[in-house]
mmCIF file of C-alpha atoms in Angstrom:
data_model
loop_
_atom_site.group_PDB
_atom_site.id
_atom_site.type_symbol
_atom_site.label_atom_id
_atom_site.label_comp_id
_atom_site.label_asym_id
_atom_site.label_seq_id
_atom_site.Cartn_x
_atom_site.Cartn_y
_atom_site.Cartn_z
ATOM 1 C CA MET A 179 7.210 -39.916 -19.217
ATOM 2 C CA ASP A 180 4.839 -38.148 -21.627
ATOM 3 C CA ALA A 181 4.995 -34.390 -21.853
ATOM 4 C CA PRO A 182 1.851 -32.590 -20.629
ATOM 5 C CA PRO A 183 -0.575 -31.717 -23.439
ATOM 6 C CA GLU A 184 -0.092 -28.213 -24.770
ATOM 7 C CA ILE A 185 -2.889 -25.705 -24.086
ATOM 8 C CA SER A 186 -3.943 -23.395 -26.901
ATOM 9 C CA LEU A 187 -4.480 -19.673 -26.359
ATOM 10 C CA ASP A 188 -8.295 -19.995 -26.555
ATOM 11 C CA GLU A 189 -8.320 -22.770 -23.996
ATOM 12 C CA GLU A 190 -6.102 -20.682 -21.771
ATOM 13 C CA ASN A 191 -8.547 -17.766 -22.006
ATOM 14 C CA ILE A 192 -11.476 -20.019 -21.168
ATOM 15 C CA LEU A 193 -9.624 -21.407 -18.157
ATOM 16 C CA ALA A 194 -8.744 -17.898 -17.004
ATOM 17 C CA GLU A 195 -12.385 -16.807 -17.296
ATOM 18 C CA GLN A 196 -13.568 -19.850 -15.364
ATOM 19 C CA SER A 197 -11.007 -19.137 -12.687
ATOM 20 C CA ALA A 198 -12.113 -15.492 -12.475
ATOM 21 C CA GLU A 199 -15.768 -16.539 -12.167
ATOM 22 C CA GLU A 200 -14.854 -18.966 -9.429
ATOM 23 C CA ASP A 201 -12.990 -16.191 -7.602
ATOM 24 C CA HIS A 202 -15.971 -13.857 -7.836
ATOM 25 C CA HIS A 203 -18.237 -16.570 -6.456
ATOM 26 C CA TRP A 204 -16.035 -16.954 -3.358
ATOM 27 C CA ILE A 205 -15.559 -13.202 -2.984
ATOM 28 C CA ARG A 206 -19.342 -12.701 -2.995
ATOM 29 C CA ARG A 207 -19.627 -15.277 -0.226
ATOM 30 C CA VAL A 208 -16.923 -13.597 1.844
ATOM 31 C CA LYS A 209 -18.690 -10.263 1.407
ATOM 32 C CA LEU A 210 -21.918 -11.847 2.648
ATOM 33 C CA GLY A 211 -20.108 -12.827 5.835
ATOM 34 C CA ASN A 212 -18.933 -16.351 5.084
ATOM 35 C CA VAL A 213 -15.407 -16.128 6.474
ATOM 36 C CA ARG A 214 -14.615 -19.735 5.537
ATOM 37 C CA ALA A 215 -14.988 -18.870 1.857
ATOM 38 C CA PHE A 216 -11.790 -16.873 2.106
ATOM 39 C CA ASP A 217 -9.944 -20.143 2.726
ATOM 40 C CA PHE A 218 -10.527 -21.127 -0.861
ATOM 41 C CA LEU A 219 -8.872 -17.924 -2.062
ATOM 42 C CA ILE A 220 -5.995 -18.410 0.382
ATOM 43 C CA ARG A 221 -5.280 -21.922 -0.888
ATOM 44 C CA LYS A 222 -5.477 -20.795 -4.477
ATOM 45 C CA TYR A 223 -3.105 -17.856 -4.224
ATOM 46 C CA GLN A 224 -0.831 -18.326 -1.217
ATOM 47 C CA ARG A 225 1.914 -20.159 -3.101
ATOM 48 C CA ARG A 226 1.998 -17.705 -5.984
ATOM 49 C CA LEU A 227 2.058 -14.757 -3.597
ATOM 50 C CA TYR A 228 4.801 -16.348 -1.555
ATOM 51 C CA SER A 229 6.819 -16.948 -4.710
ATOM 52 C CA VAL A 230 6.570 -13.300 -5.805
ATOM 53 C CA VAL A 231 7.488 -11.983 -2.367
ATOM 54 C CA TYR A 232 10.312 -14.490 -1.896
ATOM 55 C CA ASN A 233 11.860 -13.741 -5.278
ATOM 56 C CA MET A 234 11.654 -10.038 -4.564
ATOM 57 C CA ILE A 235 13.369 -10.153 -1.172
ATOM 58 C CA ALA A 236 15.326 -13.460 -1.192
ATOM 59 C CA ASN A 237 14.493 -14.214 2.430
ATOM 60 C CA LYS A 238 12.144 -17.113 3.224
ATOM 61 C CA VAL A 239 11.288 -16.077 6.799
ATOM 62 C CA ASP A 240 10.353 -12.529 5.851
ATOM 63 C CA ALA A 241 8.569 -13.808 2.749
ATOM 64 C CA ALA A 242 6.295 -16.024 4.864
ATOM 65 C CA ASP A 243 5.456 -13.150 7.231
ATOM 66 C CA LEU A 244 4.836 -10.753 4.383
ATOM 67 C CA THR A 245 2.606 -13.219 2.525
ATOM 68 C CA GLN A 246 0.481 -13.607 5.645
ATOM 69 C CA GLU A 247 0.318 -9.848 6.059
ATOM 70 C CA ILE A 248 -0.777 -9.492 2.431
ATOM 71 C CA LEU A 249 -3.552 -12.057 2.843
ATOM 72 C CA VAL A 250 -4.783 -10.385 6.036
ATOM 73 C CA LYS A 251 -4.780 -7.034 4.232
ATOM 74 C CA ALA A 252 -6.740 -8.592 1.367
ATOM 75 C CA PHE A 253 -9.277 -10.004 3.821
ATOM 76 C CA ARG A 254 -9.596 -6.619 5.520
ATOM 77 C CA GLY A 255 -10.133 -4.821 2.229
ATOM 78 C CA ILE A 256 -12.141 -7.398 0.285
ATOM 79 C CA HIS A 257 -15.268 -5.234 0.652
ATOM 80 C CA THR A 258 -13.547 -2.548 -1.400
ATOM 81 C CA PHE A 259 -12.877 -4.965 -4.278
ATOM 82 C CA LYS A 260 -15.419 -3.993 -6.929
ATOM 83 C CA GLY A 261 -14.617 -6.691 -9.480
ATOM 84 C CA GLU A 262 -13.514 -4.234 -12.163
ATOM 85 C CA SER A 263 -10.254 -6.133 -12.572
ATOM 86 C CA HIS A 264 -9.236 -9.735 -11.940
ATOM 87 C CA PHE A 265 -8.994 -10.648 -8.270
ATOM 88 C CA TYR A 266 -5.403 -11.776 -8.663
ATOM 89 C CA THR A 267 -4.440 -8.405 -10.231
ATOM 90 C CA TRP A 268 -5.871 -6.711 -7.138
ATOM 91 C CA LEU A 269 -4.167 -9.197 -4.839
ATOM 92 C CA TYR A 270 -0.805 -8.875 -6.582
ATOM 93 C CA ARG A 271 -1.057 -5.100 -6.338
ATOM 94 C CA ILE A 272 -1.448 -5.387 -2.564
ATOM 95 C CA ALA A 273 1.461 -7.835 -2.538
ATOM 96 C CA LEU A 274 3.737 -5.548 -4.521
ATOM 97 C CA ASN A 275 2.889 -2.452 -2.469
ATOM 98 C CA THR A 276 3.474 -4.321 0.791
ATOM 99 C CA THR A 277 6.748 -5.752 -0.497
ATOM 100 C CA PHE A 278 7.952 -2.382 -1.762
ATOM 101 C CA SER A 279 7.345 -0.733 1.602
ATOM 102 C CA PHE A 280 9.070 -3.643 3.345
ATOM 103 C CA ILE A 281 12.125 -3.346 1.076
ATOM 104 C CA LYS A 282 12.294 0.421 1.582
ATOM 105 C CA LYS A 283 12.071 0.002 5.355
ATOM 106 C CA SER A 284 14.648 -2.763 5.673
ATOM 107 C CA LYS A 285 17.057 -1.594 2.987
ATOM 108 C CA LYS A 286 20.128 -1.508 5.185
ATOM 109 C CA THR A 287 19.472 -4.677 7.154
ATOM 110 C CA SER A 288 18.604 -7.085 4.343
ATOM 111 C CA HIS A 289 20.152 -10.547 4.321
ATOM 112 C CA TYR A 290 19.512 -13.690 2.288
ATOM 113 C CA SER A 291 17.780 -16.791 3.570
ATOM 114 C CA LEU A 292 17.168 -19.071 0.626
ATOM 115 C CA GLU A 293 14.756 -21.927 0.036
ATOM 116 C CA ASN A 294 16.018 -25.456 -0.589
ATOM 117 C CA TRP A 295 16.834 -26.020 -4.201
ATOM 118 C CA ASP A 296 17.406 -29.732 -4.162
ATOM 119 C CA ASP A 297 14.257 -30.448 -6.069
ATOM 120 C CA ALA A 298 14.330 -33.288 -8.561
ATOM 121 C CA GLU A 299 13.424 -30.920 -11.366
ATOM 122 C CA VAL A 300 16.421 -28.702 -10.685
ATOM 123 C CA GLN A 301 18.716 -31.704 -10.373
ATOM 124 C CA ALA A 302 17.540 -32.951 -13.742
ATOM 125 C CA ASN A 303 17.939 -29.525 -15.259
ATOM 126 C CA ILE A 304 21.437 -29.086 -13.962
ATOM 127 C CA LEU A 305 22.312 -32.591 -15.095
ATOM 128 C CA SER A 306 21.149 -31.886 -18.612
ATOM 129 C CA HIS A 307 23.225 -28.703 -18.726
ATOM 130 C CA SER A 308 26.398 -30.045 -17.161
ATOM 131 C CA ASN A 309 27.062 -33.556 -18.360
ATOM 132 C CA ASP A 310 30.733 -33.493 -17.560
ATOM 133 C CA LEU A 311 30.304 -32.732 -13.840
ATOM 134 C CA GLU A 312 30.514 -35.200 -10.972
ATOM 135 C CA MET A 313 27.859 -35.464 -8.262
ATOM 136 C CA GLY A 314 29.847 -33.529 -5.661
ATOM 137 C CA ASP A 315 30.699 -30.777 -8.112
ATOM 138 C CA ARG A 316 27.079 -30.582 -9.156
ATOM 139 C CA ALA A 317 25.865 -29.989 -5.591
ATOM 140 C CA THR A 318 28.454 -27.257 -5.087
ATOM 141 C CA LEU A 319 27.562 -25.711 -8.402
ATOM 142 C CA LEU A 320 23.876 -25.847 -7.531
ATOM 143 C CA LYS A 321 24.414 -23.931 -4.299
ATOM 144 C CA GLU A 322 26.700 -21.426 -5.930
ATOM 145 C CA LEU A 323 24.352 -20.904 -8.828
ATOM 146 C CA GLN A 324 21.406 -20.280 -6.532
ATOM 147 C CA GLU A 325 23.339 -17.746 -4.485
ATOM 148 C CA LYS A 326 24.644 -15.917 -7.547
ATOM 149 C CA LEU A 327 21.220 -15.868 -9.147
ATOM 150 C CA ASN A 328 19.573 -14.374 -6.055
ATOM 151 C CA GLU A 329 22.420 -11.948 -5.558
ATOM 152 C CA ALA A 330 22.139 -10.776 -9.157
ATOM 153 C CA LEU A 331 18.376 -10.299 -8.824
ATOM 154 C CA GLN A 332 18.828 -8.278 -5.650
ATOM 155 C CA LYS A 333 21.280 -6.000 -7.440
ATOM 156 C CA LEU A 334 18.565 -4.892 -9.861
ATOM 157 C CA SER A 335 16.515 -1.807 -9.087
ATOM 158 C CA LEU A 336 13.066 -2.376 -7.593
ATOM 159 C CA ASN A 337 11.237 -1.687 -10.865
ATOM 160 C CA HIS A 338 13.484 -3.929 -12.925
ATOM 161 C CA ARG A 339 13.419 -6.740 -10.380
ATOM 162 C CA THR A 340 9.609 -6.636 -10.243
ATOM 163 C CA VAL A 341 9.287 -6.970 -14.004
ATOM 164 C CA VAL A 342 11.764 -9.859 -14.190
ATOM 165 C CA VAL A 343 10.089 -11.710 -11.310
ATOM 166 C CA LEU A 344 6.586 -11.269 -12.719
ATOM 167 C CA PHE A 345 7.449 -12.049 -16.330
ATOM 168 C CA GLU A 346 10.208 -14.642 -16.215
ATOM 169 C CA ILE A 347 9.488 -16.424 -12.944
ATOM 170 C CA GLU A 348 5.725 -15.989 -12.506
ATOM 171 C CA GLY A 349 5.005 -16.205 -16.231
ATOM 172 C CA MET A 350 2.676 -13.210 -16.446
ATOM 173 C CA SER A 351 2.023 -11.330 -19.663
ATOM 174 C CA HIS A 352 3.221 -7.800 -20.410
ATOM 175 C CA THR A 353 -0.378 -6.557 -20.290
ATOM 176 C CA GLU A 354 -1.002 -8.020 -16.850
ATOM 177 C CA ILE A 355 2.234 -6.546 -15.492
ATOM 178 C CA ALA A 356 1.433 -3.148 -16.998
ATOM 179 C CA GLN A 357 -1.990 -3.230 -15.286
ATOM 180 C CA MET A 358 -0.441 -4.140 -11.958
ATOM 181 C CA LEU A 359 2.266 -1.512 -12.079
ATOM 182 C CA HIS A 360 0.057 1.208 -13.609
ATOM 183 C CA CYS A 361 2.397 1.788 -16.529
ATOM 184 C CA SER A 362 2.396 1.160 -20.288
ATOM 185 C CA GLU A 363 3.303 -2.137 -21.937
ATOM 186 C CA GLY A 364 6.201 -0.370 -23.627
ATOM 187 C CA THR A 365 7.623 0.586 -20.245
ATOM 188 C CA VAL A 366 7.338 -3.027 -19.092
ATOM 189 C CA ARG A 367 9.142 -4.263 -22.209
ATOM 190 C CA SER A 368 11.928 -1.738 -21.932
ATOM 191 C CA ARG A 369 12.425 -2.433 -18.212
ATOM 192 C CA LEU A 370 12.545 -6.157 -18.949
ATOM 193 C CA HIS A 371 15.098 -5.698 -21.702
ATOM 194 C CA TYR A 372 17.329 -3.509 -19.555
ATOM 195 C CA ALA A 373 17.028 -5.845 -16.547
ATOM 196 C CA LYS A 374 17.937 -8.889 -18.643
ATOM 197 C CA GLU A 375 20.989 -7.143 -20.027
ATOM 198 C CA GLN A 376 22.108 -6.361 -16.509
ATOM 199 C CA LEU A 377 21.486 -9.936 -15.371
ATOM 200 C CA LYS A 378 23.419 -11.347 -18.330
ATOM 201 C CA GLN A 379 26.340 -9.163 -17.364
ATOM 202 C CA LEU A 380 26.158 -10.255 -13.730
ATOM 203 C CA LEU A 381 25.762 -13.966 -14.527
ATOM 204 C CA LYS A 382 27.996 -14.163 -17.593
ATOM 205 C CA ASP A 383 30.143 -16.903 -16.046
ATOM 206 C CA TYR A 384 27.179 -19.243 -15.861
ATOM 207 C CA LEU A 385 25.551 -18.538 -19.203
ATOM 208 C CA LYS A 386 26.212 -20.012 -22.607
ATOM 209 C CA ASP A 387 27.533 -17.862 -25.463
ATOM 210 C CA TYR A 388 27.196 -14.561 -23.720
ATOM 211 C CA GLU A 389 29.269 -11.698 -24.942
ATOM 212 C CA ALA A 390 28.867 -8.281 -23.390
ATOM 213 C CA MET B 269 38.085 -19.571 -8.976
ATOM 214 C CA LYS B 270 36.236 -18.983 -12.202
ATOM 215 C CA PRO B 271 33.143 -21.199 -12.326
ATOM 216 C CA LYS B 272 32.693 -23.761 -15.032
ATOM 217 C CA LYS B 273 30.529 -22.414 -17.829
ATOM 218 C CA LEU B 274 27.078 -24.019 -18.143
ATOM 219 C CA ASN B 275 24.816 -24.368 -21.125
ATOM 220 C CA PHE B 276 22.019 -22.302 -19.606
ATOM 221 C CA SER B 277 20.351 -19.356 -21.239
ATOM 222 C CA LEU B 278 19.279 -16.558 -18.892
ATOM 223 C CA GLU B 279 15.612 -17.494 -19.272
ATOM 224 C CA GLU B 280 16.319 -21.128 -18.384
ATOM 225 C CA LEU B 281 18.279 -20.016 -15.364
ATOM 226 C CA LEU B 282 15.433 -17.784 -14.189
ATOM 227 C CA HIS B 283 12.904 -20.576 -14.743
ATOM 228 C CA LEU B 284 14.910 -22.636 -12.256
ATOM 229 C CA LYS B 285 13.841 -20.185 -9.598
ATOM 230 C CA ARG B 286 10.292 -21.534 -9.897
ATOM 231 C CA CYS B 287 11.578 -24.623 -8.104
ATOM 232 C CA GLU B 288 12.642 -22.579 -5.104
ATOM 233 C CA MET B 289 9.494 -23.384 -3.137
ATOM 234 C CA PRO B 290 9.037 -24.586 0.437
ATOM 235 C CA ARG B 291 8.029 -28.163 1.211
ATOM 236 C CA GLU B 292 4.491 -29.283 2.064
ATOM 237 C CA GLU B 293 5.100 -29.226 5.848
ATOM 238 C CA PHE B 294 5.781 -25.518 5.619
ATOM 239 C CA TRP B 295 2.330 -24.809 4.213
ATOM 240 C CA GLU B 296 0.544 -26.532 7.082
ATOM 241 C CA ALA B 297 2.306 -24.329 9.624
ATOM 242 C CA PHE B 298 1.818 -21.327 7.381
ATOM 243 C CA GLU B 299 -1.942 -21.834 7.129
ATOM 244 C CA GLU B 300 -2.254 -22.381 10.860
ATOM 245 C CA GLN B 301 -0.449 -19.140 11.604
ATOM 246 C CA LEU B 302 -2.444 -17.297 8.980
ATOM 247 C CA HIS B 303 -5.744 -18.547 10.411
ATOM 248 C CA ARG B 304 -4.682 -17.264 13.825
ATOM 249 C CA LYS B 305 -3.972 -13.832 12.340
ATOM 250 C CA LEU B 306 -7.276 -13.836 10.466
ATOM 251 C CA ALA B 307 -9.161 -14.788 13.642
ATOM 252 C CA LEU B 308 -7.559 -11.824 15.414
ATOM 253 C CA GLU B 309 -8.567 -9.600 12.523
ATOM 254 C CA ILE B 310 -12.169 -10.816 12.695
ATOM 255 C CA ARG B 311 -12.264 -10.197 16.458
ATOM 256 C CA ARG B 312 -10.810 -6.732 15.941
ATOM 257 C CA LYS B 313 -13.461 -6.014 13.318
ATOM 258 C CA ARG B 314 -16.292 -7.057 15.618
ATOM 259 C CA SER B 315 -15.063 -5.291 18.757
ATOM 260 C CA PHE B 316 -16.174 -1.725 19.383
ATOM 261 C CA SER B 317 -13.593 0.973 19.841
ATOM 262 C CA TRP B 318 -13.446 4.695 19.235
ATOM 263 C CA THR B 319 -10.636 4.225 16.761
ATOM 264 C CA ASN B 320 -12.934 1.962 14.736
ATOM 265 C CA VAL B 321 -15.665 4.567 14.818
ATOM 266 C CA LEU B 322 -13.263 7.309 13.794
ATOM 267 C CA ASP B 323 -11.924 5.043 11.089
ATOM 268 C CA ILE B 324 -15.403 4.422 9.711
ATOM 269 C CA LEU B 325 -16.311 8.103 9.892
ATOM 270 C CA TYR B 326 -13.088 9.033 8.192
ATOM 271 C CA LYS B 327 -13.630 6.469 5.445
ATOM 272 C CA LYS B 328 -17.207 7.649 4.950
ATOM 273 C CA TRP B 329 -16.478 11.370 4.956
ATOM 274 C CA VAL B 330 -13.089 11.484 3.364
ATOM 275 C CA HIS B 331 -14.674 12.048 -0.088
ATOM 276 C CA TRP B 332 -16.740 14.949 1.267
ATOM 277 C CA PHE B 333 -13.805 16.660 2.917
ATOM 278 C CA PRO B 334 -12.733 18.883 -0.047
ATOM 279 C CA LEU B 335 -16.349 19.967 -0.627
ATOM 280 C CA ALA B 336 -16.871 20.684 3.069
ATOM 281 C CA THR B 337 -13.646 22.712 3.157
ATOM 282 C CA CYS B 338 -14.776 24.741 0.138
ATOM 283 C CA LEU B 339 -18.155 25.386 1.772
ATOM 284 C CA CYS B 340 -16.496 26.466 5.023
ATOM 285 C CA VAL B 341 -14.170 28.875 3.226
ATOM 286 C CA PHE B 342 -17.047 30.246 1.160
ATOM 287 C CA GLY B 343 -19.200 30.636 4.276
ATOM 288 C CA PHE B 344 -16.434 32.413 6.112
ATOM 289 C CA VAL B 345 -15.862 34.831 3.227
ATOM 290 C CA VAL B 346 -19.592 35.617 2.994
ATOM 291 C CA TYR B 347 -19.852 36.085 6.770
ATOM 292 C CA ALA B 348 -16.775 38.326 6.819
ATOM 293 C CA GLN B 349 -18.249 40.486 4.065
ATOM 294 C CA CYS B 350 -21.607 40.820 5.872
ATOM 295 C CA PHE B 351 -19.894 41.575 9.167
ATOM 296 C CA ARG B 352 -17.858 44.333 7.561
ATOM 297 C CA VAL B 353 -20.955 45.985 6.077
ATOM 298 C CA GLU B 354 -22.757 45.677 9.395
ATOM 299 C CA LYS B 355 -19.817 47.204 11.221
ATOM 300 C CA LEU B 356 -19.675 50.117 8.819
ATOM 301 C CA SER B 357 -23.395 50.720 9.029
ATOM 302 C CA SER B 358 -23.391 50.455 12.826
ATOM 303 C CA ARG B 359 -20.652 53.082 12.999
ATOM 304 C CA PHE B 360 -22.734 55.246 10.751
ATOM 305 C CA VAL B 361 -25.772 54.726 13.010
ATOM 306 C CA VAL B 362 -23.695 55.679 16.030
ATOM 307 C CA VAL B 363 -22.588 58.863 14.336
ATOM 308 C CA THR B 364 -26.096 59.795 13.312
ATOM 309 C CA GLU B 365 -27.463 58.929 16.710
ATOM 310 C CA ASP B 366 -24.694 60.990 18.161
ATOM 311 C CA VAL B 367 -25.996 63.944 16.205
ATOM 312 C CA ILE B 368 -29.668 63.213 16.706
ATOM 313 C CA CYS B 369 -29.490 62.258 20.357
ATOM 314 C CA HIS B 370 -26.942 64.842 21.298
ATOM 315 C CA GLN B 371 -29.164 66.444 23.878
ATOM 316 C CA ALA B 372 -30.173 63.202 25.530
ATOM 317 C CA LEU B 373 -26.578 62.091 25.691
ATOM 318 C CA LYS B 374 -25.488 65.368 27.155
ATOM 319 C CA GLN B 375 -28.078 65.003 29.895
ATOM 320 C CA PHE B 376 -27.019 61.445 30.599
ATOM 321 C CA VAL B 377 -23.320 62.339 30.876
ATOM 322 C CA LEU B 378 -24.110 65.273 33.137
ATOM 323 C CA SER B 379 -26.137 63.063 35.448
ATOM 324 C CA VAL B 380 -23.289 60.550 35.614
ATOM 325 C CA ASP B 381 -20.890 63.345 36.349
ATOM 326 C CA GLN B 382 -23.097 64.661 39.112
ATOM 327 C CA GLN B 383 -23.382 61.237 40.646
ATOM 328 C CA LEU B 384 -19.634 60.772 40.536
ATOM 329 C CA SER B 385 -18.905 64.118 42.113
ATOM 330 C CA SER B 386 -21.301 63.296 44.955
ATOM 331 C CA VAL B 387 -19.359 60.079 45.768
ATOM 332 C CA PRO B 388 -16.683 60.674 48.418
ATOM 333 C CA VAL B 389 -13.160 60.409 47.087
ATOM 334 C CA ARG B 390 -12.250 57.520 49.396
ATOM 335 C CA ASN B 391 -14.974 55.411 47.831
ATOM 336 C CA LEU B 392 -13.338 55.622 44.428
ATOM 337 C CA VAL B 393 -11.092 52.731 45.204
ATOM 338 C CA SER B 394 -10.186 51.686 41.704
ATOM 339 C CA GLY B 395 -10.468 55.116 40.221
ATOM 340 C CA SER B 396 -12.030 53.627 37.156
ATOM 341 C CA GLN B 397 -15.363 55.388 37.683
ATOM 342 C CA LYS B 398 -13.666 58.753 37.854
ATOM 343 C CA MET B 399 -11.630 57.964 34.835
ATOM 344 C CA VAL B 400 -14.769 57.012 32.944
ATOM 345 C CA ALA B 401 -16.373 60.310 33.922
ATOM 346 C CA MET B 402 -13.308 62.297 32.994
ATOM 347 C CA ASP B 403 -12.931 60.445 29.775
ATOM 348 C CA THR B 404 -16.582 61.015 28.881
ATOM 349 C CA CYS B 405 -16.286 64.751 29.538
ATOM 350 C CA LYS B 406 -13.092 64.994 27.504
ATOM 351 C CA ARG B 407 -14.483 63.077 24.598
ATOM 352 C CA PHE B 408 -17.661 65.002 24.331
ATOM 353 C CA SER B 409 -16.136 68.301 25.545
ATOM 354 C CA PHE B 410 -19.359 69.846 26.817
#
């Protein structure tokens, strides 16, 4: 299969601008009273929001509830969105604040409930990184790896976990993260560095050539 | 048991987490539930309640609250100052009137005293009238 064509930085910027314009168009319609227009925004962002929340709390049931709560909050407050920043920055800020308060509230009662990880992409990835393993071993390893990875992420502090989730898993830039968290880019970079060091230490048995 | 070492880098391992997503069936149920919650929210928005009104008033006036507080404090201070001056001046007026209208006051107190002395003792049930008369005489010491 052919690899997808690479997108240059300029093209990426153009796409981002188009996406922002599209968002503003739908937001204007919602503000004018067209409730159905919010559906477009829901479909566009629900998966990304779910992913952030899920990776922050490692519980799929709570993540679904929280994502819904975030979208309802966004709908309630859409009239206060002035368009000074990107809509997704605003939305992610609501998501992070809601998730933070949830984590603080349920600190002592947290438990994991993980998503299925038997996706073809993961299978292929694991296969390419563990040629000498049999099928049965691979499935066990897959489960173990997922658990360890989530456990390691949950061991990070809230600030460090947020930066890792947004940068490494969601693929956001340092600037975007800094805007969302109201801190400098330097702070984001240093948090990311520290968090990665901690993760490497926690996952050293699964990583190649890692020496503490 | 020590796990078998893999050839992953940390970044590759974290990228794997992008695949941890629910299946398509989940999203149908999710959207349905979300629409129900949004419908409730819309109904809540449209229905009238005092909490809504208070909420709106609060949202509208919350920015004016510090200014209003300052104005109230300032008003109170100004009022307190005026009241104090008025009180002082009224005391002064009383004193001057006391001097000026000494004769008239003396006559008034005497007439009250006469009236009180003409009332039979059994009628002074509370005794307050007598006390007033006595007090007046003592204070002015005619």
